XYZ file of N, CA and C in Angstrom:
336
model
N 124.948 138.921 288.530
C 123.820 138.349 287.974
C 122.674 139.119 288.435
N 121.743 139.296 287.479
C 120.583 140.173 288.352
C 119.744 139.282 288.899
N 118.710 139.854 289.536
C 117.712 139.003 290.572
C 116.944 138.091 289.864
N 116.529 138.670 288.467
C 115.490 137.738 287.819
C 116.160 136.416 287.569
N 117.407 136.469 287.133
C 118.323 135.316 286.639
C 118.506 134.292 287.990
N 118.770 135.025 289.042
C 119.146 134.267 290.249
C 117.725 133.409 290.606
N 116.694 134.323 290.798
C 115.374 133.577 291.083
C 115.228 132.459 290.059
N 115.363 132.705 288.763
C 115.281 131.633 287.793
C 115.897 130.348 288.004
N 117.315 130.430 288.538
C 118.012 129.483 288.617
C 117.478 128.679 289.986
N 117.494 129.512 290.959
C 116.874 128.688 292.229
C 115.589 127.949 291.893
N 114.812 128.587 291.166
C 113.386 127.908 290.920
C 113.715 126.494 290.127
N 114.572 126.713 289.201
C 115.012 125.282 288.614
C 115.734 124.142 289.421
N 116.552 124.861 290.453
C 117.231 123.842 290.916
C 116.109 123.345 292.165
N 115.113 123.990 292.566
C 114.065 123.528 293.459
C 113.334 122.635 292.644
N 112.582 122.949 291.368
C 112.144 121.858 290.525
C 112.860 120.571 290.270
N 113.887 120.845 290.020
C 115.094 119.663 290.053
C 115.075 118.561 291.190
N 114.877 119.228 292.184
C 114.859 118.244 293.670
C 113.573 117.645 293.441
N 112.432 118.258 293.104
C 111.202 117.683 292.959
C 110.986 116.537 292.061
N 111.720 116.828 290.985
C 111.695 115.875 290.222
C 112.639 114.548 290.188
N 113.433 114.648 291.173
C 114.383 113.728 291.615
C 113.518 112.841 292.542
N 112.440 113.123 293.209
C 111.607 112.599 294.035
C 110.612 111.705 293.500
N 110.150 112.346 291.943
C 109.425 111.449 291.312
C 110.247 110.400 290.556
N 111.450 110.351 290.167
C 112.006 109.340 289.493
C 112.245 108.114 290.500
N 111.415 107.036 290.010
C 111.268 106.037 291.233
C 112.433 104.857 290.936
N 112.317 103.739 291.532
C 113.370 102.973 291.360
C 113.519 102.284 289.620
N 112.624 102.404 289.234
C 112.572 101.834 287.656
C 113.576 102.806 286.795
N 114.014 103.899 287.338
C 115.190 104.901 286.724
C 116.173 105.112 287.709
N 117.074 104.037 288.118
C 117.936 104.592 288.985
C 119.148 105.353 288.570
N 119.576 105.053 286.991
C 120.421 105.467 286.458
C 120.158 106.908 286.130
N 119.108 107.345 285.433
C 118.822 108.907 285.373
C 118.970 109.656 286.759
N 118.455 108.748 287.693
C 118.712 109.457 289.117
C 119.977 109.789 289.402
N 120.960 108.717 289.123
C 122.184 108.958 289.546
C 122.960 110.254 288.602
N 122.599 110.085 287.199
C 122.962 111.143 286.489
C 122.798 112.546 286.970
N 121.603 112.614 287.246
C 120.941 113.981 287.800
C 122.089 114.388 289.288
N 121.985 113.156 289.996
C 122.577 113.485 291.333
C 123.707 113.925 291.246
N 124.522 113.456 290.354
C 125.848 113.656 289.784
C 126.253 114.846 289.196
N 125.016 115.326 288.757
C 125.282 116.441 287.976
C 126.007 116.058 286.557
N 126.037 115.303 286.047
C 126.285 114.738 284.518
C 125.649 115.454 283.525
N 126.328 116.142 282.465
C 125.885 116.786 281.299
C 125.691 115.857 280.475
N 124.727 116.373 279.527
C 124.279 115.536 278.297
C 125.428 115.000 277.459
N 126.249 115.864 277.277
C 127.573 115.304 276.613
C 128.340 114.173 277.411
N 128.395 114.488 278.868
C 129.028 113.298 279.493
C 128.072 112.156 279.616
N 126.983 112.102 279.649
C 126.178 111.076 279.460
C 126.239 110.184 277.819
N 126.280 111.239 277.009
C 126.355 110.517 275.927
C 127.862 109.902 275.597
N 128.896 110.571 276.182
C 130.254 109.601 276.278
C 129.920 108.299 277.021
N 129.409 108.409 278.124
C 129.266 107.058 278.834
C 128.599 106.028 278.037
N 127.556 106.403 277.196
C 126.620 105.409 276.420
C 127.460 104.868 275.284
N 128.436 105.743 274.822
C 129.301 105.706 273.911
C 130.389 104.557 274.473
N 131.030 104.773 275.625
C 131.867 103.866 276.011
C 131.037 102.407 276.332
N 129.937 102.563 276.913
C 129.349 101.072 276.931
C 128.893 100.514 275.882
N 128.669 101.207 274.770
C 128.533 100.725 273.429
C 129.705 99.699 272.941
N 130.923 100.792 272.897
C 132.037 100.128 272.189
C 132.540 98.685 273.480
N 132.444 98.783 274.878
C 132.667 97.739 275.710
C 131.582 96.584 275.323
N 130.316 96.771 274.871
C 129.583 95.845 274.697
C 129.981 94.970 273.418
N 130.314 95.860 272.353
C 131.015 95.164 271.141
C 132.174 94.244 271.421
N 133.049 94.945 272.290
C 134.244 93.989 272.528
C 134.086 92.958 273.292
N 132.675 92.787 274.152
C 132.516 91.774 274.732
C 131.927 90.642 273.952
N 131.143 91.039 273.025
C 130.766 90.469 271.798
C 131.769 89.334 271.192
N 132.927 90.439 270.774
C 134.164 89.846 270.054
C 134.981 88.811 271.021
N 134.928 89.121 272.120
C 135.759 88.206 273.210
C 135.067 87.010 273.439
N 133.621 87.018 273.389
C 132.957 85.735 273.539
C 133.000 85.159 272.121
N 133.094 85.450 271.119
C 133.442 84.800 269.660
C 134.584 84.006 269.806
N 135.560 84.728 270.279
C 136.931 84.201 270.602
C 137.203 83.256 271.387
N 136.279 82.982 272.196
C 136.201 81.969 273.469
C 136.321 82.353 274.902
N 136.694 83.761 274.759
C 137.349 84.205 276.027
C 136.018 84.005 277.308
N 136.571 83.890 278.447
C 135.516 83.670 279.525
C 135.860 84.708 280.465
N 137.000 85.483 280.741
C 137.534 86.167 281.551
C 137.502 87.574 280.943
N 136.958 88.969 281.472
C 136.843 89.938 280.931
C 137.211 91.062 281.592
N 138.269 90.896 282.462
C 138.669 91.800 283.209
C 139.360 93.116 282.663
N 139.665 92.938 281.642
C 140.079 94.211 280.851
C 139.106 95.114 280.293
N 137.947 94.470 280.319
C 136.750 95.361 280.226
C 136.513 96.318 281.232
N 136.393 95.579 282.649
C 136.324 96.404 283.677
C 137.359 97.619 283.775
N 138.484 97.122 283.682
C 139.526 98.000 283.726
C 139.189 99.330 282.701
N 139.074 98.964 281.623
C 138.602 99.996 280.578
C 137.595 100.968 280.970
N 136.459 100.312 281.505
C 135.404 101.088 281.996
C 135.683 102.015 282.975
N 136.505 101.554 284.240
C 136.879 102.309 285.145
C 137.550 103.573 284.839
N 138.585 103.077 283.859
C 139.543 104.230 283.455
C 138.918 105.241 282.476
N 137.873 104.978 281.929
C 136.890 105.825 280.714
C 135.845 106.411 281.734
N 135.516 106.149 282.878
C 134.468 106.646 283.564
C 134.487 107.931 283.949
N 133.645 108.624 283.738
C 133.791 110.115 284.464
C 134.016 110.037 285.846
N 134.879 110.794 286.443
C 135.341 110.705 287.967
C 134.095 111.461 288.486
N 133.154 111.873 287.894
C 131.948 112.269 289.081
C 131.404 111.013 289.261
N 131.406 109.862 288.772
C 130.286 108.704 288.953
C 131.624 107.395 289.644
N 130.947 106.805 290.259
C 131.721 105.859 291.128
C 131.460 104.479 289.990
N 132.437 103.655 289.960
C 131.946 102.453 288.970
C 131.041 101.333 289.730
N 131.016 101.254 290.660
C 130.320 100.241 291.252
C 128.777 100.889 291.157
N 128.393 101.909 291.853
C 127.115 102.516 291.622
C 126.599 102.662 290.430
N 127.539 103.199 289.344
C 127.238 103.352 288.048
C 126.680 101.868 287.060
N 127.470 100.983 287.417
C 127.090 99.543 286.977
C 125.782 99.193 287.313
N 125.606 99.310 288.833
C 124.212 98.770 289.486
C 123.120 99.664 288.790
N 123.379 100.976 288.771
C 122.065 101.646 288.414
C 121.861 101.407 286.764
N 122.805 101.429 286.014
C 122.606 100.571 284.742
C 121.639 99.406 284.547
N 122.270 98.126 285.340
C 121.847 97.265 285.508
C 120.214 97.182 286.121
N 119.930 98.027 287.137
C 118.778 97.778 287.558
C 117.673 98.900 286.413
N 118.273 99.522 285.740
C 117.206 100.279 284.608
C 117.281 99.407 283.573
N 118.070 98.428 283.386
C 117.920 97.344 282.130
C 118.700 97.988 281.063
N 119.839 98.865 281.357
C 120.810 99.081 280.286
C 121.906 98.408 280.067
N 122.384 97.905 278.978
C 123.578 97.325 278.601
C 123.762 96.161 279.577
N 122.662 95.255 279.735
C 122.599 94.412 280.690
C 123.872 93.077 280.387
N 124.321 92.740 279.220
C 125.199 91.807 279.183
C 126.557 92.290 279.500
N 126.764 93.479 279.319
C 127.980 94.129 279.773
C 128.042 94.471 281.235
N 127.042 94.950 281.675
C 127.070 95.405 283.070
C 126.922 94.108 284.257
N 126.504 92.906 283.461
C 126.302 91.598 284.544
C 127.957 91.183 284.401
N 128.558 91.265 283.424
C 129.921 90.759 283.318
C 130.797 91.894 284.299
N 130.520 93.078 284.248
C 131.303 94.048 284.719
C 131.173 93.972 286.303
N 130.035 93.480 286.800
C 129.662 93.212 287.899
C 130.260 92.015 288.521
N 130.295 91.005 287.787
C 131.151 89.873 288.244
C 132.517 89.811 288.196
N 133.179 90.760 287.357
C 134.640 91.311 287.603
C 134.863 91.899 288.862
N 133.813 92.573 289.082
C 134.055 93.459 290.631
C 134.054 92.626 291.704
N 133.204 91.583 291.824
C 132.946 90.658 292.704
C 134.155 89.846 292.796
N 134.730 89.516 291.754
C 136.084 88.641 291.923
C 137.059 89.377 292.616
N 137.438 90.738 292.388
C 138.456 91.672 292.840
C 138.564 91.691 294.379
């Protein structure tokens, strides 16, 4: 790799560190994504997973189900290995993403 590219990469990494400091408590999920070096494609897959599980939760509620342990199992099973399930759920909730789903997932974790 030539020196110019190395310097550019080092500068980008430094700028990323500075930007991490700017991301405050209102954006803990984005901070987690950056910290764990999740790609845009991997983040998209996580959003898709949450959307699917949110639809399943709505369907289960329509059917009168109150225990949703399988949703947690599916979330954990499909979650990117770079991410910790509890940390991800907490970050999503704090940032206000998929609130219904992550609240249920958080409850299931507490029950285990």
